[in-house]
mmCIF file of N, CA and C in Angstrom:
data_model
loop_
_atom_site.group_PDB
_atom_site.id
_atom_site.type_symbol
_atom_site.label_atom_id
_atom_site.label_comp_id
_atom_site.label_asym_id
_atom_site.label_seq_id
_atom_site.Cartn_x
_atom_site.Cartn_y
_atom_site.Cartn_z
ATOM 1 N N UNK A 184 0.833 -1.223 -0.021
ATOM 2 C CA UNK A 184 0.035 -0.030 -0.011
ATOM 3 C C UNK A 184 0.824 1.230 0.011
ATOM 4 N N UNK A 185 2.127 1.179 0.365
ATOM 5 C CA UNK A 185 2.977 2.287 0.296
ATOM 6 C C UNK A 185 3.720 2.241 -1.013
ATOM 7 N N UNK A 186 3.684 3.344 -1.759
ATOM 8 C CA UNK A 186 4.384 3.546 -2.998
ATOM 9 C C UNK A 186 5.472 4.535 -2.766
ATOM 10 N N UNK A 187 6.718 4.123 -3.218
ATOM 11 C CA UNK A 187 7.910 4.895 -3.021
ATOM 12 C C UNK A 187 8.658 5.192 -4.292
ATOM 13 N N UNK A 188 9.074 6.389 -4.462
ATOM 14 C CA UNK A 188 9.799 6.831 -5.737
ATOM 15 C C UNK A 188 11.028 7.680 -5.220
ATOM 16 N N UNK A 189 12.293 7.125 -5.523
ATOM 17 C CA UNK A 189 13.511 7.797 -5.074
ATOM 18 C C UNK A 189 14.104 8.538 -6.307
ATOM 19 N N UNK A 190 14.881 9.507 -5.992
ATOM 20 C CA UNK A 190 15.576 10.262 -7.046
ATOM 21 C C UNK A 190 16.747 10.910 -6.386
ATOM 22 N N UNK A 191 17.621 11.502 -7.191
ATOM 23 C CA UNK A 191 18.741 12.272 -6.733
ATOM 24 C C UNK A 191 20.122 11.645 -6.911
ATOM 25 N N UNK A 192 20.154 10.430 -7.364
ATOM 26 C CA UNK A 192 21.443 9.750 -7.532
ATOM 27 C C UNK A 192 22.236 10.433 -8.751
ATOM 28 N N UNK A 193 23.480 10.035 -8.845
ATOM 29 C CA UNK A 193 24.253 10.489 -9.936
ATOM 30 C C UNK A 193 25.716 10.044 -9.775
ATOM 31 N N UNK A 194 26.620 10.602 -10.584
ATOM 32 C CA UNK A 194 28.015 10.327 -10.646
ATOM 33 C C UNK A 194 28.731 11.476 -9.970
ATOM 34 N N UNK A 195 29.475 11.128 -8.947
ATOM 35 C CA UNK A 195 30.267 12.169 -8.183
ATOM 36 C C UNK A 195 31.686 11.635 -7.912
ATOM 37 N N UNK A 196 32.468 12.571 -7.472
ATOM 38 C CA UNK A 196 33.901 12.145 -7.052
ATOM 39 C C UNK A 196 33.908 11.925 -5.517
ATOM 40 N N UNK A 197 34.864 11.224 -5.160
ATOM 41 C CA UNK A 197 35.060 11.071 -3.735
ATOM 42 C C UNK A 197 35.199 12.365 -2.999
ATOM 43 N N UNK A 198 34.560 12.396 -1.782
ATOM 44 C CA UNK A 198 34.399 13.634 -1.091
ATOM 45 C C UNK A 198 33.327 14.598 -1.405
ATOM 46 N N UNK A 199 32.639 14.332 -2.489
ATOM 47 C CA UNK A 199 31.452 15.127 -2.855
ATOM 48 C C UNK A 199 30.221 14.734 -2.017
ATOM 49 N N UNK A 200 29.154 15.490 -2.254
ATOM 50 C CA UNK A 200 27.896 15.222 -1.603
ATOM 51 C C UNK A 200 26.768 15.054 -2.561
ATOM 52 N N UNK A 201 25.727 14.362 -2.181
ATOM 53 C CA UNK A 201 24.484 14.188 -2.954
ATOM 54 C C UNK A 201 23.364 14.137 -1.835
ATOM 55 N N UNK A 202 22.156 14.569 -2.325
ATOM 56 C CA UNK A 202 20.914 14.417 -1.497
ATOM 57 C C UNK A 202 19.972 13.560 -2.286
ATOM 58 N N UNK A 203 19.575 12.467 -1.706
ATOM 59 C CA UNK A 203 18.493 11.581 -2.325
ATOM 60 C C UNK A 203 17.189 12.105 -1.653
ATOM 61 N N UNK A 204 16.176 11.870 -2.549
ATOM 62 C CA UNK A 204 14.824 12.164 -2.153
ATOM 63 C C UNK A 204 13.871 11.104 -2.376
ATOM 64 N N UNK A 205 12.952 10.847 -1.547
ATOM 65 C CA UNK A 205 11.927 9.732 -1.675
ATOM 66 C C UNK A 205 10.522 10.334 -1.482
ATOM 67 N N UNK A 206 9.749 10.198 -2.468
ATOM 68 C CA UNK A 206 8.368 10.605 -2.381
ATOM 69 C C UNK A 206 7.453 9.388 -2.156
ATOM 70 N N UNK A 207 6.601 9.558 -1.098
ATOM 71 C CA UNK A 207 5.837 8.365 -0.608
ATOM 72 C C UNK A 207 4.320 8.647 -0.813
ATOM 73 N N UNK A 208 3.541 7.658 -1.124
ATOM 74 C CA UNK A 208 2.077 7.869 -1.168
ATOM 75 C C UNK A 208 1.481 6.510 -0.683
ATOM 76 N N UNK A 209 0.175 6.607 -0.484
ATOM 77 C CA UNK A 209 -0.526 5.392 -0.003
ATOM 78 C C UNK A 209 -0.633 5.314 1.529
ATOM 79 N N UNK A 210 -0.430 4.138 2.046
ATOM 80 C CA UNK A 210 -0.539 3.896 3.405
ATOM 81 C C UNK A 210 0.391 4.759 4.268
ATOM 82 N N UNK A 211 -0.083 5.168 5.371
ATOM 83 C CA UNK A 211 0.725 6.037 6.248
ATOM 84 C C UNK A 211 1.900 5.330 6.932
ATOM 85 N N UNK A 212 2.778 6.058 7.505
ATOM 86 C CA UNK A 212 4.020 5.472 7.983
ATOM 87 C C UNK A 212 3.984 5.327 9.505
ATOM 88 N N UNK A 213 2.841 5.478 10.076
ATOM 89 C CA UNK A 213 2.755 5.604 11.532
ATOM 90 C C UNK A 213 3.292 4.488 12.370
ATOM 91 N N UNK A 214 3.214 3.330 11.809
ATOM 92 C CA UNK A 214 3.693 2.098 12.454
ATOM 93 C C UNK A 214 4.954 1.472 11.770
ATOM 94 N N UNK A 215 5.590 2.283 10.838
ATOM 95 C CA UNK A 215 6.698 1.717 10.111
ATOM 96 C C UNK A 215 8.015 2.516 10.452
ATOM 97 N N UNK A 216 9.071 1.729 10.062
ATOM 98 C CA UNK A 216 10.341 2.380 9.860
ATOM 99 C C UNK A 216 10.407 2.665 8.409
ATOM 100 N N UNK A 217 10.962 3.909 8.107
ATOM 101 C CA UNK A 217 11.098 4.426 6.749
ATOM 102 C C UNK A 217 12.517 4.882 6.569
ATOM 103 N N UNK A 218 13.181 4.506 5.440
ATOM 104 C CA UNK A 218 14.535 4.941 5.220
ATOM 105 C C UNK A 218 15.110 4.427 3.943
ATOM 106 N N UNK A 219 16.384 4.017 4.027
ATOM 107 C CA UNK A 219 17.116 3.751 2.865
ATOM 108 C C UNK A 219 17.956 2.424 2.974
ATOM 109 N N UNK A 220 17.898 1.605 1.924
ATOM 110 C CA UNK A 220 18.788 0.460 1.847
ATOM 111 C C UNK A 220 19.644 0.723 0.487
ATOM 112 N N UNK A 221 20.725 -0.059 0.391
ATOM 113 C CA UNK A 221 21.481 0.012 -0.766
ATOM 114 C C UNK A 221 22.101 -1.310 -1.192
ATOM 115 N N UNK A 222 22.352 -1.476 -2.476
ATOM 116 C CA UNK A 222 22.914 -2.743 -2.951
ATOM 117 C C UNK A 222 24.035 -2.470 -3.988
ATOM 118 N N UNK A 223 25.321 -2.822 -3.641
ATOM 119 C CA UNK A 223 26.406 -2.644 -4.396
ATOM 120 C C UNK A 223 26.546 -3.927 -5.254
ATOM 121 N N UNK A 224 27.269 -3.859 -6.503
ATOM 122 C CA UNK A 224 27.412 -4.940 -7.330
ATOM 123 C C UNK A 224 28.081 -6.096 -6.632
ATOM 124 N N UNK A 225 27.415 -7.221 -6.687
ATOM 125 C CA UNK A 225 27.926 -8.508 -6.139
ATOM 126 C C UNK A 225 27.721 -8.672 -4.670
ATOM 127 N N UNK A 226 27.012 -7.706 -3.978
ATOM 128 C CA UNK A 226 26.742 -7.674 -2.583
ATOM 129 C C UNK A 226 25.195 -7.777 -2.383
ATOM 130 N N UNK A 227 24.895 -8.123 -1.101
ATOM 131 C CA UNK A 227 23.510 -8.211 -0.705
ATOM 132 C C UNK A 227 23.032 -6.824 -0.353
ATOM 133 N N UNK A 228 21.717 -6.615 -0.475
ATOM 134 C CA UNK A 228 21.114 -5.372 -0.073
ATOM 135 C C UNK A 228 21.369 -5.061 1.388
ATOM 136 N N UNK A 229 21.751 -3.937 1.796
ATOM 137 C CA UNK A 229 22.138 -3.600 3.176
ATOM 138 C C UNK A 229 21.484 -2.314 3.809
ATOM 139 N N UNK A 230 21.197 -2.318 4.863
ATOM 140 C CA UNK A 230 20.694 -1.255 5.611
ATOM 141 C C UNK A 230 21.575 0.082 5.622
ATOM 142 N N UNK A 231 21.050 1.241 5.361
ATOM 143 C CA UNK A 231 21.782 2.474 5.417
ATOM 144 C C UNK A 231 21.289 3.417 6.475
ATOM 145 N N UNK A 232 20.048 3.698 6.493
ATOM 146 C CA UNK A 232 19.504 4.633 7.493
ATOM 147 C C UNK A 232 18.039 4.578 7.521
ATOM 148 N N UNK A 233 17.415 4.927 8.743
ATOM 149 C CA UNK A 233 15.984 4.797 8.937
ATOM 150 C C UNK A 233 15.446 5.771 9.924
ATOM 151 N N UNK A 234 14.219 6.073 9.829
ATOM 152 C CA UNK A 234 13.489 6.873 10.826
ATOM 153 C C UNK A 234 12.351 5.996 11.348
ATOM 154 N N UNK A 235 12.221 5.895 12.629
ATOM 155 C CA UNK A 235 11.115 5.245 13.203
ATOM 156 C C UNK A 235 10.067 6.351 13.276
ATOM 157 N N UNK A 236 9.056 6.206 12.303
ATOM 158 C CA UNK A 236 8.182 7.348 12.006
ATOM 159 C C UNK A 236 7.334 7.819 13.226
ATOM 160 N N UNK A 237 6.979 6.931 14.076
ATOM 161 C CA UNK A 237 6.110 7.289 15.121
ATOM 162 C C UNK A 237 6.766 8.278 16.085
ATOM 163 N N UNK A 238 8.041 8.177 16.394
ATOM 164 C CA UNK A 238 8.765 8.997 17.343
ATOM 165 C C UNK A 238 9.853 9.828 16.713
ATOM 166 N N UNK A 239 10.271 9.492 15.406
ATOM 167 C CA UNK A 239 11.220 10.344 14.758
ATOM 168 C C UNK A 239 12.599 9.985 15.125
ATOM 169 N N UNK A 240 12.887 8.874 15.826
ATOM 170 C CA UNK A 240 14.213 8.443 16.047
ATOM 171 C C UNK A 240 14.921 8.044 14.812
ATOM 172 N N UNK A 241 16.244 8.280 14.734
ATOM 173 C CA UNK A 241 16.985 8.025 13.564
ATOM 174 C C UNK A 241 18.019 6.963 13.834
ATOM 175 N N UNK A 242 18.363 6.121 12.777
ATOM 176 C CA UNK A 242 19.323 5.006 12.987
ATOM 177 C C UNK A 242 20.161 4.931 11.761
ATOM 178 N N UNK A 243 21.445 4.657 11.912
ATOM 179 C CA UNK A 243 22.351 4.673 10.778
ATOM 180 C C UNK A 243 23.273 3.340 10.911
ATOM 181 N N UNK A 244 23.608 2.829 9.737
ATOM 182 C CA UNK A 244 24.648 1.933 9.649
ATOM 183 C C UNK A 244 25.985 2.434 10.070
ATOM 184 N N UNK A 245 26.781 1.705 10.723
ATOM 185 C CA UNK A 245 28.106 2.130 11.142
ATOM 186 C C UNK A 245 28.931 2.745 9.981
ATOM 187 N N UNK A 246 28.779 2.210 8.862
ATOM 188 C CA UNK A 246 29.583 2.601 7.729
ATOM 189 C C UNK A 246 29.229 3.988 7.211
ATOM 190 N N UNK A 247 28.145 4.470 7.573
ATOM 191 C CA UNK A 247 27.717 5.877 7.089
ATOM 192 C C UNK A 247 27.496 6.854 8.198
ATOM 193 N N UNK A 248 27.575 6.358 9.434
ATOM 194 C CA UNK A 248 27.379 7.276 10.620
ATOM 195 C C UNK A 248 28.348 8.429 10.589
ATOM 196 N N UNK A 249 27.840 9.683 10.723
ATOM 197 C CA UNK A 249 28.664 10.793 10.724
ATOM 198 C C UNK A 249 28.860 11.429 9.387
ATOM 199 N N UNK A 250 28.486 10.757 8.336
ATOM 200 C CA UNK A 250 28.545 11.193 6.969
ATOM 201 C C UNK A 250 27.192 11.436 6.313
ATOM 202 N N UNK A 251 26.208 10.462 6.668
ATOM 203 C CA UNK A 251 24.940 10.611 6.047
ATOM 204 C C UNK A 251 23.974 11.062 7.141
ATOM 205 N N UNK A 252 22.883 11.765 6.671
ATOM 206 C CA UNK A 252 21.831 12.275 7.608
ATOM 207 C C UNK A 252 20.495 12.030 6.901
ATOM 208 N N UNK A 253 19.550 11.402 7.680
ATOM 209 C CA UNK A 253 18.204 11.085 7.182
ATOM 210 C C UNK A 253 17.288 12.160 7.764
ATOM 211 N N UNK A 254 16.342 12.569 7.022
ATOM 212 C CA UNK A 254 15.353 13.631 7.430
ATOM 213 C C UNK A 254 14.084 13.346 6.774
ATOM 214 N N UNK A 255 13.091 14.033 7.306
ATOM 215 C CA UNK A 255 11.720 13.861 6.692
ATOM 216 C C UNK A 255 11.010 15.197 6.648
ATOM 217 N N UNK A 256 9.990 15.345 5.838
ATOM 218 C CA UNK A 256 9.136 16.390 5.705
ATOM 219 C C UNK A 256 7.688 15.766 5.698
ATOM 220 N N UNK A 257 7.086 15.807 6.902
ATOM 221 C CA UNK A 257 5.792 15.212 7.086
ATOM 222 C C UNK A 257 4.681 15.792 6.177
ATOM 223 N N UNK A 258 4.719 17.044 6.017
ATOM 224 C CA UNK A 258 3.594 17.688 5.187
ATOM 225 C C UNK A 258 3.699 17.362 3.716
ATOM 226 N N UNK A 259 4.986 17.032 3.301
ATOM 227 C CA UNK A 259 5.088 16.696 1.858
ATOM 228 C C UNK A 259 5.347 15.208 1.603
ATOM 229 N N UNK A 260 5.152 14.357 2.674
ATOM 230 C CA UNK A 260 5.414 12.957 2.624
ATOM 231 C C UNK A 260 6.717 12.654 1.932
ATOM 232 N N UNK A 261 7.742 13.252 2.328
ATOM 233 C CA UNK A 261 9.111 13.182 1.676
ATOM 234 C C UNK A 261 10.103 12.646 2.749
ATOM 235 N N UNK A 262 11.001 11.826 2.296
ATOM 236 C CA UNK A 262 12.157 11.504 3.134
ATOM 237 C C UNK A 262 13.450 11.696 2.306
ATOM 238 N N UNK A 263 14.498 12.237 3.060
ATOM 239 C CA UNK A 263 15.729 12.604 2.357
ATOM 240 C C UNK A 263 16.883 11.825 2.917
ATOM 241 N N UNK A 264 17.901 11.773 2.228
ATOM 242 C CA UNK A 264 19.211 11.293 2.644
ATOM 243 C C UNK A 264 20.302 12.132 2.101
ATOM 244 N N UNK A 265 20.831 12.970 2.996
ATOM 245 C CA UNK A 265 21.992 13.832 2.717
ATOM 246 C C UNK A 265 23.204 13.010 2.960
ATOM 247 N N UNK A 266 24.007 12.848 1.861
ATOM 248 C CA UNK A 266 25.193 12.030 1.843
ATOM 249 C C UNK A 266 26.423 12.930 1.659
ATOM 250 N N UNK A 267 27.194 13.118 2.535
ATOM 251 C CA UNK A 267 28.488 13.914 2.575
ATOM 252 C C UNK A 267 29.673 12.978 2.597
ATOM 253 N N UNK A 268 30.816 13.536 2.234
ATOM 254 C CA UNK A 268 32.027 12.828 2.227
ATOM 255 C C UNK A 268 31.953 11.398 1.573
ATOM 256 N N UNK A 269 31.351 11.423 0.391
ATOM 257 C CA UNK A 269 31.154 10.157 -0.323
ATOM 258 C C UNK A 269 32.474 9.405 -0.608
ATOM 259 N N UNK A 270 32.459 8.090 -0.488
ATOM 260 C CA UNK A 270 33.544 7.295 -0.733
ATOM 261 C C UNK A 270 33.246 6.269 -1.882
ATOM 262 N N UNK A 271 34.206 5.760 -2.602
ATOM 263 C CA UNK A 271 33.903 4.840 -3.630
ATOM 264 C C UNK A 271 33.111 3.640 -3.195
ATOM 265 N N UNK A 272 33.307 3.245 -1.946
ATOM 266 C CA UNK A 272 32.532 2.123 -1.433
ATOM 267 C C UNK A 272 31.051 2.435 -1.158
ATOM 268 N N UNK A 273 30.691 3.676 -1.231
ATOM 269 C CA UNK A 273 29.311 4.020 -1.203
ATOM 270 C C UNK A 273 28.571 3.809 -2.554
ATOM 271 N N UNK A 274 29.302 3.473 -3.535
ATOM 272 C CA UNK A 274 28.698 3.150 -4.890
ATOM 273 C C UNK A 274 27.636 2.023 -4.786
ATOM 274 N N UNK A 275 26.453 2.308 -5.175
ATOM 275 C CA UNK A 275 25.441 1.329 -5.014
ATOM 276 C C UNK A 275 24.112 1.840 -5.589
ATOM 277 N N UNK A 276 23.152 0.988 -5.842
ATOM 278 C CA UNK A 276 21.732 1.417 -6.041
ATOM 279 C C UNK A 276 21.083 1.637 -4.675
ATOM 280 N N UNK A 277 20.563 2.833 -4.552
ATOM 281 C CA UNK A 277 19.955 3.196 -3.194
ATOM 282 C C UNK A 277 18.454 3.089 -3.420
ATOM 283 N N UNK A 278 17.855 2.506 -2.397
ATOM 284 C CA UNK A 278 16.356 2.318 -2.370
ATOM 285 C C UNK A 278 15.769 2.928 -1.201
ATOM 286 N N UNK A 279 14.714 3.657 -1.438
ATOM 287 C CA UNK A 279 13.819 4.129 -0.361
ATOM 288 C C UNK A 279 12.989 2.917 0.056
ATOM 289 N N UNK A 280 12.856 2.758 1.313
ATOM 290 C CA UNK A 280 12.192 1.503 1.899
ATOM 291 C C UNK A 280 11.381 1.900 3.058
ATOM 292 N N UNK A 281 10.408 0.941 3.253
ATOM 293 C CA UNK A 281 9.527 1.077 4.387
ATOM 294 C C UNK A 281 9.262 -0.358 4.919
ATOM 295 N N UNK A 282 9.185 -0.510 6.261
ATOM 296 C CA UNK A 282 8.831 -1.857 6.764
ATOM 297 C C UNK A 282 8.515 -1.766 8.167
ATOM 298 N N UNK A 283 8.022 -2.859 8.687
ATOM 299 C CA UNK A 283 7.687 -2.955 10.105
ATOM 300 C C UNK A 283 8.961 -2.750 10.869
ATOM 301 N N UNK A 284 8.719 -2.302 12.174
ATOM 302 C CA UNK A 284 9.975 -1.966 12.973
ATOM 303 C C UNK A 284 11.026 -3.124 12.969
ATOM 304 N N UNK A 285 12.286 -2.700 12.703
ATOM 305 C CA UNK A 285 13.373 -3.638 12.706
ATOM 306 C C UNK A 285 13.714 -4.247 11.373
ATOM 307 N N UNK A 286 12.711 -4.311 10.408
ATOM 308 C CA UNK A 286 13.014 -5.093 9.210
ATOM 309 C C UNK A 286 14.075 -4.425 8.330
ATOM 310 N N UNK A 287 14.100 -3.084 8.224
ATOM 311 C CA UNK A 287 15.181 -2.465 7.498
ATOM 312 C C UNK A 287 16.528 -2.720 7.996
ATOM 313 N N UNK A 288 16.734 -2.953 9.325
ATOM 314 C CA UNK A 288 18.033 -3.172 9.852
ATOM 315 C C UNK A 288 18.614 -4.401 9.303
ATOM 316 N N UNK A 289 17.810 -5.352 8.841
ATOM 317 C CA UNK A 289 18.187 -6.585 8.183
ATOM 318 C C UNK A 289 18.425 -6.506 6.686
ATOM 319 N N UNK A 290 18.277 -5.301 6.263
ATOM 320 C CA UNK A 290 18.419 -5.238 4.789
ATOM 321 C C UNK A 290 17.250 -5.623 3.946
ATOM 322 N N UNK A 291 16.064 -5.763 4.560
ATOM 323 C CA UNK A 291 14.866 -6.157 4.012
ATOM 324 C C UNK A 291 13.819 -4.952 4.202
ATOM 325 N N UNK A 292 12.777 -5.086 3.419
ATOM 326 C CA UNK A 292 11.689 -4.121 3.486
ATOM 327 C C UNK A 292 10.377 -4.790 3.073
ATOM 328 N N UNK A 293 9.311 -4.138 3.516
ATOM 329 C CA UNK A 293 7.936 -4.539 3.073
ATOM 330 C C UNK A 293 7.613 -3.798 1.752
ATOM 331 N N UNK A 294 8.122 -2.620 1.581
ATOM 332 C CA UNK A 294 7.940 -1.788 0.407
ATOM 333 C C UNK A 294 9.235 -1.157 0.057
ATOM 334 N N UNK A 295 9.487 -1.023 -1.286
ATOM 335 C CA UNK A 295 10.665 -0.310 -1.610
ATOM 336 C C UNK A 295 10.476 0.238 -3.048
ATOM 337 N N UNK A 296 11.249 1.340 -3.455
ATOM 338 C CA UNK A 296 11.172 1.872 -4.712
ATOM 339 C C UNK A 296 12.057 1.176 -5.719
ATOM 340 N N UNK A 297 12.138 1.778 -6.942
ATOM 341 C CA UNK A 297 12.889 1.210 -7.997
ATOM 342 C C UNK A 297 14.331 1.419 -7.949
ATOM 343 N N UNK A 298 14.814 2.281 -7.131
ATOM 344 C CA UNK A 298 16.187 2.598 -6.854
ATOM 345 C C UNK A 298 16.747 3.660 -7.639
ATOM 346 N N UNK A 299 17.792 4.349 -7.189
ATOM 347 C CA UNK A 299 18.553 5.378 -7.926
ATOM 348 C C UNK A 299 20.046 5.060 -7.716
ATOM 349 N N UNK A 300 20.754 5.186 -8.808
ATOM 350 C CA UNK A 300 22.101 4.869 -8.914
ATOM 351 C C UNK A 300 23.030 5.985 -8.365
ATOM 352 N N UNK A 301 23.788 5.535 -7.377
ATOM 353 C CA UNK A 301 24.900 6.503 -6.805
ATOM 354 C C UNK A 301 26.257 5.880 -7.206
ATOM 355 N N UNK A 302 27.048 6.680 -7.969
ATOM 356 C CA UNK A 302 28.359 6.185 -8.342
ATOM 357 C C UNK A 302 29.417 7.202 -7.895
ATOM 358 N N UNK A 303 30.385 6.742 -7.100
ATOM 359 C CA UNK A 303 31.443 7.623 -6.535
ATOM 360 C C UNK A 303 32.766 7.157 -7.065
ATOM 361 N N UNK A 304 33.357 7.980 -7.821
ATOM 362 C CA UNK A 304 34.708 7.723 -8.420
ATOM 363 C C UNK A 304 35.774 8.182 -7.515
ATOM 364 N N UNK A 305 36.988 7.590 -7.717
ATOM 365 C CA UNK A 305 38.142 7.901 -6.909
ATOM 366 C C UNK A 305 38.980 8.943 -7.622
#
């Protein structure tokens, strides 16, 4: 019931920044975690960041903590991921995702978008 559409990916150099956006529609997020997963070539999909919608708590993977910031705009049903100090190892397809509490931490989701490519060159 939740439809997600992410955008904002692109090709950047190491050290640069990008902001990803996710537009959501359909079912509300009140009982969900909403955030971002990513999948690099040859690797499994992994957790990046999430917001526990009911309380606004934020969670980050250790690999991005201090560099990425997740935020939301409730009035616009938007979720954002500000990515700073990008590294080549951040190269992946990034997916906006929603799921029951804890699901995103496992790299899984109940709903996700089509993905947006982020490529970081050295």
